[in-house]
CSV table of C-alpha atoms in Angstrom, one decimal:
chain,number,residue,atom,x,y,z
V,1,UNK,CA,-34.6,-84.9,-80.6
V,2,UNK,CA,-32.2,-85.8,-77.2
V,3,UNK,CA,-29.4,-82.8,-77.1
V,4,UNK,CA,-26.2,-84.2,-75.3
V,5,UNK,CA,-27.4,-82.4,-72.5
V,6,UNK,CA,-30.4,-84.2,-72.4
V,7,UNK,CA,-28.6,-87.5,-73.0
V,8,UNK,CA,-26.1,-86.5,-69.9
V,9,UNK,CA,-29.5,-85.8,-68.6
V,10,UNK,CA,-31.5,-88.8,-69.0
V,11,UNK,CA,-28.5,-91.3,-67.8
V,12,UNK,CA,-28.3,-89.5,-64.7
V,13,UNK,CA,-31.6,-89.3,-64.2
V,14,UNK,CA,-32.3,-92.9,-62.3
V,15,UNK,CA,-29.7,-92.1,-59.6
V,16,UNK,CA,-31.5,-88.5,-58.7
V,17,UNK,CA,-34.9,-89.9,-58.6
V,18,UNK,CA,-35.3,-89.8,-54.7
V,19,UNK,CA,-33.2,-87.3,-53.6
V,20,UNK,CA,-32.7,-83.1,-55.2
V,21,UNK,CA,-31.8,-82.9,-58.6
V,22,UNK,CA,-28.0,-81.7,-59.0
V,23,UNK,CA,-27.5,-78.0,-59.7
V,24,UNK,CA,-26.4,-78.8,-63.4
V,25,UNK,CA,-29.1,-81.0,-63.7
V,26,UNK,CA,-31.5,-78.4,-62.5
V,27,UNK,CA,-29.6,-75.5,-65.2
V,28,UNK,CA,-30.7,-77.9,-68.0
V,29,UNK,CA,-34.5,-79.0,-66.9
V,30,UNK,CA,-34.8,-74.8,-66.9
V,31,UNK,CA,-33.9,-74.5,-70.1
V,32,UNK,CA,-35.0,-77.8,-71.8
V,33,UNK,CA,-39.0,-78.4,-72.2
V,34,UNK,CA,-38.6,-82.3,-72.9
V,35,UNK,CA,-36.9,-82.8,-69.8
V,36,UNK,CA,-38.8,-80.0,-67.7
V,37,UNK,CA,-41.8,-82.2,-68.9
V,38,UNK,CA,-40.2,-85.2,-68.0
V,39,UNK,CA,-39.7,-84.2,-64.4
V,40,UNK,CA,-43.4,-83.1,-64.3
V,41,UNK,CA,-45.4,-86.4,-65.6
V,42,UNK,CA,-43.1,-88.5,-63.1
V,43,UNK,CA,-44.3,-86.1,-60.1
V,44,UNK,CA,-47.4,-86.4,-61.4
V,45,UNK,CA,-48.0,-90.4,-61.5
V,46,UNK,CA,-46.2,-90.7,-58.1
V,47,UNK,CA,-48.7,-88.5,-56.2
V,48,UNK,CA,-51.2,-90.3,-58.5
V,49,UNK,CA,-49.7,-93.5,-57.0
V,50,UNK,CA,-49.4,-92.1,-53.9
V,51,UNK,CA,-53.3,-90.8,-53.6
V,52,UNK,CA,-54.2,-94.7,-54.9
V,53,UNK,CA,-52.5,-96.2,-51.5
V,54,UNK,CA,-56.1,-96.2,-49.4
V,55,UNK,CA,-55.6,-99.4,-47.5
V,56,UNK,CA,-58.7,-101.8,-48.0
V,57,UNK,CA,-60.1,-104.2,-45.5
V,58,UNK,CA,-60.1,-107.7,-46.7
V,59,UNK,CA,-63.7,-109.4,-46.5
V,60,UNK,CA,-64.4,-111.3,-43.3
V,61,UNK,CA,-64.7,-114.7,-45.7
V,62,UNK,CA,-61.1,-114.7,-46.5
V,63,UNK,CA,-60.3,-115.7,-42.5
V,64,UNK,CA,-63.3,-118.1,-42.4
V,65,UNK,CA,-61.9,-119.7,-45.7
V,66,UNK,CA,-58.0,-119.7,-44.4
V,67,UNK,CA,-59.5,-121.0,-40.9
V,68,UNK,CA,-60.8,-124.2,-42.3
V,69,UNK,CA,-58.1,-124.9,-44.7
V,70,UNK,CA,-55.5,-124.7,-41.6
V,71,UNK,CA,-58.3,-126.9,-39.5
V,72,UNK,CA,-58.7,-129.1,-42.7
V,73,UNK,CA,-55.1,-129.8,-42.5
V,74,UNK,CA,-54.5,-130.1,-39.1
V,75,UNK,CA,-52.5,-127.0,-38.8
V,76,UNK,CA,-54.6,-125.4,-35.8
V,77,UNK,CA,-56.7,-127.1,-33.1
V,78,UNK,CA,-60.3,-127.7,-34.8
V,79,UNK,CA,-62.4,-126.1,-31.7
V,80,UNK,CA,-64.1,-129.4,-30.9
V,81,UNK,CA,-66.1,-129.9,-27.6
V,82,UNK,CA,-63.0,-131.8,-25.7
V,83,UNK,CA,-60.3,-129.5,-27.8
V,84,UNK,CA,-62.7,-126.5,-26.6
V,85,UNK,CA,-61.8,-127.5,-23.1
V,86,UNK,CA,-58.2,-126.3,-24.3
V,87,UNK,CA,-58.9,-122.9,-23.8
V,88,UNK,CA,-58.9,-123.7,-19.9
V,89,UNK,CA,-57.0,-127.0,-20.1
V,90,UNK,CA,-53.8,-125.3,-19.1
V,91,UNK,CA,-55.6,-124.0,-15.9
V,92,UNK,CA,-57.4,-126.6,-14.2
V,93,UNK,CA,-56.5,-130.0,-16.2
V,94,UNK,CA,-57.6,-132.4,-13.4
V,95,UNK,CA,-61.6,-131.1,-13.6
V,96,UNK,CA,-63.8,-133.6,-13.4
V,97,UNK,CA,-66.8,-132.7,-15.3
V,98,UNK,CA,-70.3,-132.9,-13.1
V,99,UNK,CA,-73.2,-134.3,-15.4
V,100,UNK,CA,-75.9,-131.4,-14.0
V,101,UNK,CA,-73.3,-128.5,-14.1
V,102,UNK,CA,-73.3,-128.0,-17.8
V,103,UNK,CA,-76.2,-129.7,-18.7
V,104,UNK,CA,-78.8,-126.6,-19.3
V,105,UNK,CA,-76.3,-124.5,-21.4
V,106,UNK,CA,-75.5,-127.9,-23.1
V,107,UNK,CA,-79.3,-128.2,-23.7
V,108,UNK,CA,-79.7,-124.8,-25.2
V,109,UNK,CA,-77.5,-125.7,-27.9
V,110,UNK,CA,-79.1,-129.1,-28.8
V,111,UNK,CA,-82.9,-126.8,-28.4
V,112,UNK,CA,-81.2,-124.6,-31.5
V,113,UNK,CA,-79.9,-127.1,-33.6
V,114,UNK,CA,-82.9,-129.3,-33.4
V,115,UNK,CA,-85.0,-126.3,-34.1
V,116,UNK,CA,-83.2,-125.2,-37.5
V,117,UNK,CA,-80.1,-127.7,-37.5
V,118,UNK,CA,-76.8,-125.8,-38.4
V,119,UNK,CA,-76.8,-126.2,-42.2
V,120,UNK,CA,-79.5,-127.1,-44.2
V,121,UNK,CA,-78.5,-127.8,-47.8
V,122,UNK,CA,-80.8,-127.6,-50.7
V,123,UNK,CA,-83.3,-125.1,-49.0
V,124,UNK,CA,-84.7,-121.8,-50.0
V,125,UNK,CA,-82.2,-119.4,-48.8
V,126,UNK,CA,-84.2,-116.7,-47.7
V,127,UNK,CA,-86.2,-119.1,-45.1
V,128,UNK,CA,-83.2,-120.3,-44.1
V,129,UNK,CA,-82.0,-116.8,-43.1
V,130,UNK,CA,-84.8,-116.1,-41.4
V,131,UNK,CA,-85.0,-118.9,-39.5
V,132,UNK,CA,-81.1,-118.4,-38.7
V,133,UNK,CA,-81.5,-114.7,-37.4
V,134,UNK,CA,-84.6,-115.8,-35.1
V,135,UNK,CA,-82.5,-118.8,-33.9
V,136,UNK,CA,-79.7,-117.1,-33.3
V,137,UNK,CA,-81.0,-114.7,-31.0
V,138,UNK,CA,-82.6,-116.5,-29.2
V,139,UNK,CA,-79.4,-118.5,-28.6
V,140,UNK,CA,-77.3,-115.7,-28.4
V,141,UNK,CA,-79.7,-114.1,-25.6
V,142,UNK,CA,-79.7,-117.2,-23.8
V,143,UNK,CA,-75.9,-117.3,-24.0
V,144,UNK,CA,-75.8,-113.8,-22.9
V,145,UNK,CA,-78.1,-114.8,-19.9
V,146,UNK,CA,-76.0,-118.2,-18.8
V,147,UNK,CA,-73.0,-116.0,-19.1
V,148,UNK,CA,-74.4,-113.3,-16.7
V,149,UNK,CA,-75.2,-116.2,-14.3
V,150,UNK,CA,-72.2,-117.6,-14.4
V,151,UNK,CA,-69.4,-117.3,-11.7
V,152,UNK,CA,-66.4,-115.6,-13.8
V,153,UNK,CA,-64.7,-114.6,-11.1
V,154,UNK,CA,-61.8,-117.1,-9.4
V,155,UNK,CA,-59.9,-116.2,-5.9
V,156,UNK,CA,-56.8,-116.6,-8.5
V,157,UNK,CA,-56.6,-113.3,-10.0
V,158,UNK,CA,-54.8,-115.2,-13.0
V,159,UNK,CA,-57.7,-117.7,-13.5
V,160,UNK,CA,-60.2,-114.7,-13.5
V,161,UNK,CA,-58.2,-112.6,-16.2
V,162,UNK,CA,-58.3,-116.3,-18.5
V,163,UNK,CA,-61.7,-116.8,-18.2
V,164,UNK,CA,-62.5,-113.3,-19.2
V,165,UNK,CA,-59.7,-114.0,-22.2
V,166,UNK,CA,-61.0,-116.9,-23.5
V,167,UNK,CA,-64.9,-115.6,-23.6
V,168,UNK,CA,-63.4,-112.5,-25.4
V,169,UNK,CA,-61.9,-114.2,-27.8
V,170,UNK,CA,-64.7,-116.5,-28.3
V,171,UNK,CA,-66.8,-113.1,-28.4
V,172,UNK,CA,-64.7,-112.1,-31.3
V,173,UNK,CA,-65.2,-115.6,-33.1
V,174,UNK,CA,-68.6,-115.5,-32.9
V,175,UNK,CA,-68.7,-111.3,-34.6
V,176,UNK,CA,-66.9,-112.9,-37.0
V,177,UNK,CA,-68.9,-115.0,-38.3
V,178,UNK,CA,-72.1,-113.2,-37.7
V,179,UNK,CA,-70.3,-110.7,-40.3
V,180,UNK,CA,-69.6,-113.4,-42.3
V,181,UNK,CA,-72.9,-115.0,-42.4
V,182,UNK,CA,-74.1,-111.7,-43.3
V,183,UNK,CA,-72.3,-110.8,-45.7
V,184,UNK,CA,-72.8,-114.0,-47.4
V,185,UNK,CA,-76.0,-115.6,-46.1
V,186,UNK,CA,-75.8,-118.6,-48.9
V,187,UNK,CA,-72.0,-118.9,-47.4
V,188,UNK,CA,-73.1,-122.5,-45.8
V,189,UNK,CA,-69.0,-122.6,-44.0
V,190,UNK,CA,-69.9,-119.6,-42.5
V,191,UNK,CA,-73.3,-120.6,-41.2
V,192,UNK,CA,-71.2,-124.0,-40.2
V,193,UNK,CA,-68.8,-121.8,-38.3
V,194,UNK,CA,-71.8,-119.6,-36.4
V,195,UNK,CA,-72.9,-122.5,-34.7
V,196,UNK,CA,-69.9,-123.8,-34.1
V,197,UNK,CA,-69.1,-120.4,-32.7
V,198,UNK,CA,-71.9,-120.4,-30.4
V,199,UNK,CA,-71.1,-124.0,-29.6
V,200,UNK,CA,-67.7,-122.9,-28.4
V,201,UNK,CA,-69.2,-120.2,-26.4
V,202,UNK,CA,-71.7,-122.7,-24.7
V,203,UNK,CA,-69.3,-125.1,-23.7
V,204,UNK,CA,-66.8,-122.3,-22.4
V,205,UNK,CA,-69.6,-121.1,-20.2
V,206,UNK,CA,-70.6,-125.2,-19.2
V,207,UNK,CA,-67.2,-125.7,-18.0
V,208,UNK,CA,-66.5,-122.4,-16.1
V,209,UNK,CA,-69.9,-123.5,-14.6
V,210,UNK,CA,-68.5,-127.3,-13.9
V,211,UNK,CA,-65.5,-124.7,-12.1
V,212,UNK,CA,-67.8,-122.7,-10.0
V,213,UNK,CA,-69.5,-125.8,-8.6
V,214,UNK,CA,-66.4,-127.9,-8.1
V,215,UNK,CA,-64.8,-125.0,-6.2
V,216,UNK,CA,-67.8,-124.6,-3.7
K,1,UNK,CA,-29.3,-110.6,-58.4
K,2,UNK,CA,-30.3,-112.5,-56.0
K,3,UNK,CA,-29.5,-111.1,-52.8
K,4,UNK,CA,-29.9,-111.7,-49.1
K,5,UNK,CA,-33.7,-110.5,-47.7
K,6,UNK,CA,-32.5,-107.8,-45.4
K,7,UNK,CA,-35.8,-105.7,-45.7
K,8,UNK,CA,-37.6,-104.5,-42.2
K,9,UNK,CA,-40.8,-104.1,-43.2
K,10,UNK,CA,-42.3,-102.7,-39.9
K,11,UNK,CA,-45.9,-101.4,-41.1
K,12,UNK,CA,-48.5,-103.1,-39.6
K,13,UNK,CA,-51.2,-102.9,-37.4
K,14,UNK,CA,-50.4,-101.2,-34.3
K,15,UNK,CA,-50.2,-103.3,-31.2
K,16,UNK,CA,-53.2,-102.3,-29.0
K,17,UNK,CA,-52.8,-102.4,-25.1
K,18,UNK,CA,-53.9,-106.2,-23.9
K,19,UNK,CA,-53.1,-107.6,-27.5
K,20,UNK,CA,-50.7,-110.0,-27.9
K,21,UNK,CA,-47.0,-108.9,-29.4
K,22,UNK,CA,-46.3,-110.4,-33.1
K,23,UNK,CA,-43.4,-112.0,-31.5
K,24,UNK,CA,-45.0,-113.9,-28.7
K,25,UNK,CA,-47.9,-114.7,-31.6
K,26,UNK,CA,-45.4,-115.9,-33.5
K,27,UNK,CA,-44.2,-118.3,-30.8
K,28,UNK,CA,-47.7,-119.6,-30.0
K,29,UNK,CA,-49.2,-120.0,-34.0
K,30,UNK,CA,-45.5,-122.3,-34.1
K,31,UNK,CA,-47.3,-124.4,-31.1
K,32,UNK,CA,-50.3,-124.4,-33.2
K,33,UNK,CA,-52.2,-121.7,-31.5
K,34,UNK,CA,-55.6,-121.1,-33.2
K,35,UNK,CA,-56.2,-117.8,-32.0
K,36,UNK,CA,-52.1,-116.7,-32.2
K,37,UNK,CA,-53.1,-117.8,-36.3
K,38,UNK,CA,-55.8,-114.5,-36.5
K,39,UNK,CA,-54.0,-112.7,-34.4
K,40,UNK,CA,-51.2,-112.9,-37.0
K,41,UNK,CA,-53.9,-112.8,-39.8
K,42,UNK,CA,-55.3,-109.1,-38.1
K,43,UNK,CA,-52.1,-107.9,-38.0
K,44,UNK,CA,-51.0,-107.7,-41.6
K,45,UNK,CA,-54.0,-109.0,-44.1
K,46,UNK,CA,-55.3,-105.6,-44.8
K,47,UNK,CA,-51.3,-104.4,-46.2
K,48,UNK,CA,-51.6,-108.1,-48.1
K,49,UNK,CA,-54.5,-107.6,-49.4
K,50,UNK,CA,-53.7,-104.2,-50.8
K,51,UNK,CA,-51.0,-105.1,-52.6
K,52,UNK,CA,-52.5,-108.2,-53.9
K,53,UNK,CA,-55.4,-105.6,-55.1
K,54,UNK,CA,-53.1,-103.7,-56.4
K,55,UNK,CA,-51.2,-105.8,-58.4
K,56,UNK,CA,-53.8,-107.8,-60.0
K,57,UNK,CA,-56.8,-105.4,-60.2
K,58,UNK,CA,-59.8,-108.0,-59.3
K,59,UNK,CA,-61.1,-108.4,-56.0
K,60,UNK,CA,-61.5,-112.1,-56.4
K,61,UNK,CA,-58.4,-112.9,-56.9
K,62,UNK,CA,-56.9,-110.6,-54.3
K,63,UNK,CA,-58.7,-112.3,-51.9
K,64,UNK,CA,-57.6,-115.6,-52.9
K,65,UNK,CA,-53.9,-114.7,-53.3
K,66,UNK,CA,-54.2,-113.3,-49.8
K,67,UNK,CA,-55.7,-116.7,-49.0
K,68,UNK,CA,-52.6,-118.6,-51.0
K,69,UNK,CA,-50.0,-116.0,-49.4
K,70,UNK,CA,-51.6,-116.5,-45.2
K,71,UNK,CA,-51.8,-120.3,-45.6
K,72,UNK,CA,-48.2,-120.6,-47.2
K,73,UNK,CA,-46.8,-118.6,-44.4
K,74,UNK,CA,-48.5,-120.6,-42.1
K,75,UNK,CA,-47.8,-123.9,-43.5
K,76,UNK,CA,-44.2,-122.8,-43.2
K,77,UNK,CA,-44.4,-121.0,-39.9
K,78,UNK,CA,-42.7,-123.7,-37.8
K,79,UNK,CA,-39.7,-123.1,-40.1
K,80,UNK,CA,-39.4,-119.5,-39.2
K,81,UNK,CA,-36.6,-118.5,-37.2
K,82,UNK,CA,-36.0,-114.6,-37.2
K,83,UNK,CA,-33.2,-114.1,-39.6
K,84,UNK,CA,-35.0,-111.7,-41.1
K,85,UNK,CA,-38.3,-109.7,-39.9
K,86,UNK,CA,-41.7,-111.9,-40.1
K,87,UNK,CA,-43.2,-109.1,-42.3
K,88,UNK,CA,-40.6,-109.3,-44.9
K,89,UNK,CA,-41.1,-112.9,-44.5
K,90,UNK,CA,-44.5,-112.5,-45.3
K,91,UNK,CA,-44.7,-110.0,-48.0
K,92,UNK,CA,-42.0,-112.0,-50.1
K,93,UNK,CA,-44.4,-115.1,-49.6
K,94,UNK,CA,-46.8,-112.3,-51.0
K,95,UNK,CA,-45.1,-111.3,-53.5
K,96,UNK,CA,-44.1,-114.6,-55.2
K,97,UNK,CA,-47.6,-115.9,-54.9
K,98,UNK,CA,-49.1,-112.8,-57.1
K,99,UNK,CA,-46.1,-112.9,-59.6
K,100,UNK,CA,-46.6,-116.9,-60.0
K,101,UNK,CA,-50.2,-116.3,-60.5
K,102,UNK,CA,-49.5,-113.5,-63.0
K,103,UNK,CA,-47.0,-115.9,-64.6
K,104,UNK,CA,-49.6,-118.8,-65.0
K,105,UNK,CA,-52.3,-116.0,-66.2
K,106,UNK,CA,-50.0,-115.4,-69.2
K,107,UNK,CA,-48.6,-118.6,-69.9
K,108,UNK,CA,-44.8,-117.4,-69.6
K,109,UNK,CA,-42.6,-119.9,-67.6
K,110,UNK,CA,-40.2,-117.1,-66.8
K,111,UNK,CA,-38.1,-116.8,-63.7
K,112,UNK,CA,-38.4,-114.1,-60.9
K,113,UNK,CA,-35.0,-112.5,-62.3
K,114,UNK,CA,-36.6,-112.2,-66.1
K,115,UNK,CA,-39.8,-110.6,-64.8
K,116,UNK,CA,-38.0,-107.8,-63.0
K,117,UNK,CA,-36.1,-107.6,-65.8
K,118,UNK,CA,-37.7,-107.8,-69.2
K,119,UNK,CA,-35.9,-106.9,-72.5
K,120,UNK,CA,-36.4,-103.8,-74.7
K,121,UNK,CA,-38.3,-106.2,-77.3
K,122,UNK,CA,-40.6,-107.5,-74.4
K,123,UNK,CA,-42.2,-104.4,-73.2
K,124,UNK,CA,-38.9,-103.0,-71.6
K,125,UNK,CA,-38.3,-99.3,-71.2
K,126,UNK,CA,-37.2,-97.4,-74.2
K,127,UNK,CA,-34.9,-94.6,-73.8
K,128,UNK,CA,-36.5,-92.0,-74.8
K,129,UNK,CA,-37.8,-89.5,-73.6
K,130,UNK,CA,-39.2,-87.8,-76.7
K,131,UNK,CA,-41.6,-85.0,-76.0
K,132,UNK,CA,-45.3,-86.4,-75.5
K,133,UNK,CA,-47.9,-83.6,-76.4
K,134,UNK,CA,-50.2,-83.9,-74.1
K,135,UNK,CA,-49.6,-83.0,-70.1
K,136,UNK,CA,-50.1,-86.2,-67.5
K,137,UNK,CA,-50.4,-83.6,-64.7
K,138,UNK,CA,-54.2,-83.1,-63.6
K,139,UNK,CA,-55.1,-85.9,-66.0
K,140,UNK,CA,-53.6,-89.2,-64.1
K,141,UNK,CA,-57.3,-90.1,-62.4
K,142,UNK,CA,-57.4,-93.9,-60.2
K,143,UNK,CA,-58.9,-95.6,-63.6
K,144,UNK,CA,-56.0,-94.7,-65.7
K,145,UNK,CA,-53.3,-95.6,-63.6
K,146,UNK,CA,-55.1,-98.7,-63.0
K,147,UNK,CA,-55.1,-99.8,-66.6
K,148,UNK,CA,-51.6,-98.5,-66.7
K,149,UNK,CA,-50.0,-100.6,-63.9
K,150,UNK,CA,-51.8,-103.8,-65.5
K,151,UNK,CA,-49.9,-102.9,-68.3
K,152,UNK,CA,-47.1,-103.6,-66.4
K,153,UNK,CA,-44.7,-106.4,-66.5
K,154,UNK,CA,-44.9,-108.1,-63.7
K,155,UNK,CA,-41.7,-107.5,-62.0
K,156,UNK,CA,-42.0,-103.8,-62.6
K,157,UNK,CA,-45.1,-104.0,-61.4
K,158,UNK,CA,-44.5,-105.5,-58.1
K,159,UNK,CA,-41.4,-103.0,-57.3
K,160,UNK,CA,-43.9,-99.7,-58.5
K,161,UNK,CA,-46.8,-101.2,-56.3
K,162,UNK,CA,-44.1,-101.8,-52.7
K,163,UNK,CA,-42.8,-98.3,-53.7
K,164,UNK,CA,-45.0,-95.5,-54.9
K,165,UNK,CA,-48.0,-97.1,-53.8
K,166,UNK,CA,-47.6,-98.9,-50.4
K,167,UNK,CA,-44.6,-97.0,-49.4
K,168,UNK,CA,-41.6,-99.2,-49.1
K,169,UNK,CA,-38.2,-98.1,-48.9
K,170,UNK,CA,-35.9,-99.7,-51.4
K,171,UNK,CA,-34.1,-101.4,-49.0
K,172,UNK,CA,-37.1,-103.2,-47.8
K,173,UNK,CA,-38.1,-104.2,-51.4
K,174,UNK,CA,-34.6,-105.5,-51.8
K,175,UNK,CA,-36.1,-108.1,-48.8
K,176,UNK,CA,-39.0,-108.9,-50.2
K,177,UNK,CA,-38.1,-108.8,-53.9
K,178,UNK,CA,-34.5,-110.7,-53.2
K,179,UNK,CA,-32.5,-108.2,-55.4
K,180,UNK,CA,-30.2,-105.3,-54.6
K,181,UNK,CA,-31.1,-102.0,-53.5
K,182,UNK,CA,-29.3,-101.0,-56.8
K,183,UNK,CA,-31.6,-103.0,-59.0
K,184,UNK,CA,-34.8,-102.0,-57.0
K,185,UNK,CA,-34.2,-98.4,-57.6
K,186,UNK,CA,-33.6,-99.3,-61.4
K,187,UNK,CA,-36.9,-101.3,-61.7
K,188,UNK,CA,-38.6,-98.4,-60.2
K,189,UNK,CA,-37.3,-95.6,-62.3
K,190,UNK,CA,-38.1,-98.2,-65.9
K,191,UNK,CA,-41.3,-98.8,-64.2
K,192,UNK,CA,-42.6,-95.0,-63.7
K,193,UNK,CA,-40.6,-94.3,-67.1
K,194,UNK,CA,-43.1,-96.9,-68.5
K,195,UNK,CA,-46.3,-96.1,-67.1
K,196,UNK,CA,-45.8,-92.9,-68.4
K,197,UNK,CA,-45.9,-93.8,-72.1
K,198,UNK,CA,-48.3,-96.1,-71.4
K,199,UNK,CA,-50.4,-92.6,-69.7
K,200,UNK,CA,-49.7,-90.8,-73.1
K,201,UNK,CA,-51.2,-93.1,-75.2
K,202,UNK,CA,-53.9,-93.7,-73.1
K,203,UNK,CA,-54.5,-89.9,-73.5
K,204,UNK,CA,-53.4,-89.8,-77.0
K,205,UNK,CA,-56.5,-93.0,-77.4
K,206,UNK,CA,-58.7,-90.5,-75.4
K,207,UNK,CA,-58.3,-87.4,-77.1
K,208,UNK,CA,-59.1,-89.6,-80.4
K,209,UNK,CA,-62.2,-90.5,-79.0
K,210,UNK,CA,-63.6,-87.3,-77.9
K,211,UNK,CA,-62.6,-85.5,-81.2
K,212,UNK,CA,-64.6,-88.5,-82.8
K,213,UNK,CA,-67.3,-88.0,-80.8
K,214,UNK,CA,-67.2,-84.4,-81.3
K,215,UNK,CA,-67.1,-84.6,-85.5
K,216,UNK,CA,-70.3,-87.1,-85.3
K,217,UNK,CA,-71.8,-84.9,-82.8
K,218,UNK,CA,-71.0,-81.9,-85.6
K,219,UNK,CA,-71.8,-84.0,-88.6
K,220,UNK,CA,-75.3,-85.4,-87.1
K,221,UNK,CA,-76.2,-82.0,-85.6
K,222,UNK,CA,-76.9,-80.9,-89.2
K,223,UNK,CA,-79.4,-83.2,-89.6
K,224,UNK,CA,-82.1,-82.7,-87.8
């Protein structure tokens, strides 16, 4: 049963709750065991609370999912092979694009896709992963060739620092959705997204190439 | 009620050297920017996500409530102008995404002001503080407060989750919730006063159990 003290008590208590408890409050937790507990258990579920605050990384499939739905309706640039061209657009809008210049990394793409195609529907899973893993990298040491051989560097300093930009950003696209595919192999948006990935990164490299040999 | 979002909520991912600032990605995902969109995405999804985790207990739907909260915010990005800071922005747009979800779940039609503030008859706080018999301290493990906090009414849910477990100040739960600082500390101290009956009966349930168990455990012994 509440003494008045513990009535006095309990009506005050809401406004103490983040700071010291006043000195007569503290006189009558000493001498009252239903409030003294009171005090306790509340201590006790904030550090339980407190302990249960271990930040948690969202899966990799939540971005892939939001990504399409803000492609699907047109809130972001779908990275399309003349939309691609937008990573460099604001730099050298006038390029004409040479036929020969972009045609092997171009080809390298159309080898992969005609080899395993980027989604496959209705086929045992497994193979498909397999035949996604080799695929990919091969394509991804091809990539990792072409971009070796290409000409990243521009005598505008600003150009130079872009070009790496944009490749590490692709870079990061295409970890992405390697995790994603990985985590979720039947996940046939995120195998869509790989090759679009590497499609991206193909292009990128094709038209820093169509760059190089314009500028010689 | 309903007060003016004045909340800073500042705790996000740090700003690496060579990454874009949230303000300048702010600017570009407004242009459209794909990559400004992650950037944004990187910067707070793991603090979404937690609290969507946290307030409905079920990884699947945490990760499509984070889905719902990202692509409202950037469906309404264009419309954002600074008045208050993106964060609060976002976690409001959190916020009211989990407690309409939680609203549908249990078919009550209520407005944000009821669920902060339920009645006594509807699972509001009693006043008193009685004199449970067993001791919450040492015994409050991750499960139990789990089951507690889904015990929750929403409202005093959401206001326990920004404060004891993420760490917001009450002033920045006054942003995100839209009530006063007054009525966030309020919710708070009905929320903890709640969880902990709802911890005493759960070890009250518990202690029934295990002195069950131990009478069958007696009673059978003297059979074999």
């Amino acid at each position: 049963m509440a003494t008045p003290g513990c009535r006095d008590f309990q009506n005050s208590f809401e406004s103490w709750m983040e700071g010291e408890l006043p000195p007569e409050a503290r006189a009558h937790v000493s001498d009252c065991r239903s409030c003294a507990r009171l005090i306790e258990d509340l201590s006790s579920i904030r550090l339980a609370a407190n302990e249960w605050n271990a930040s948690e990384e969202p899966p990799a499939r939540i971005w892939t999912s939001l990504r399409a739905q803000l492609v699907e309706e047109g809130l972001i640039r779908e990275p399309q092979s003349k939309q691609k061209s937008g990573l460099l657009h604001g730099w050298f809008p006038q390029t004409p694009r040479p036929v020969l210049a972009g045609a092997y990394l171009a080809a390298l793409v159309a080898i992969a896709f005609s080899m395993v195609g980027p989604v496959k529907r209705h086929v045992n899973h497994q193979r498909w992963m397999e035949g996604t893993e080799n695929s990919t990298a091969m394509l991804s040491a091809q990539l990792n060739t072409a971009e070796q051989n290409v000409e990243l560097a521009d005598p505008n300093p600003v150009i130079t620092a872009s070009l790496h930009q944009n490749l590490a950003i692709v870079d990061n696209y295409i970890s992405l959705c390697e995790k994603s595919v990985s985590e979720d192999p039947e996940d046939e948006v995120a195998r869509d997204y790989l090759f679009d990935a590497y499609h991206t990164k193909a292009d990128l490299l094709a038209q820093i190439s169509e760059r190089g040999d314009y500028g010689r | 009620m309903g007060c003016v979002p004045a909340g800073n909520v500042a705790r996000t991912r740090r700003t690496e050297p060579g990454e874009l600032p949230e303000p300048d990605a702010i600017r570009l995902a407004q242009q459209g920017d794909a990559a400004a969109f992650e950037r944004l995405y990187r910067l707070h999804n793991r603090r979404v996500y937690s609290l969507c985790l946290r307030m409905v207990s079920n990884t699947a739907e945490a990760e499509d409530l984070t889905q719902e909260a990202f692509l409202q915010l950037f469906r309404k990005i264009a419309t954002f102008r600074g008045e208050s800071a993106f964060s609060t922005w976002l976690h409001r747009l959190a916020v009211n995404v989990v407690l309409m979800k939680l609203r549908k779940k249990s078919g009550n039609e209520t407005s944000l002001e009821e669920v902060t503030e339920p009645d006594e008859e509807s699972g509001g706080p009693r006043r008193d503080f009685g004199a449970p018999d067993l001791r919450l301290s040492g015994s409050i493990d991750r499960v139990n407060l789990q089951r507690a906090v889904e015990q929750l009414p929403p409202g005093y849910k959401s206001v326990f989750v920004l404060h004891d477990v993420q760490g917001y100040e009450h002033n920045e739960i006054a942003g995100i919730m839209g009530c006063s600082i007054g009525n966030s500390k309020s919710q708070l101290h009905k929320a903890r006063m709640r969880l902990r009956e709802l911890l005493h009966e759960a070890l009250r349930d518990q202690a029934r159990e295990e002195r069950k168990v131990a009478g069958t455990a007696s009673g059978s012994g003297g059979e074999d």
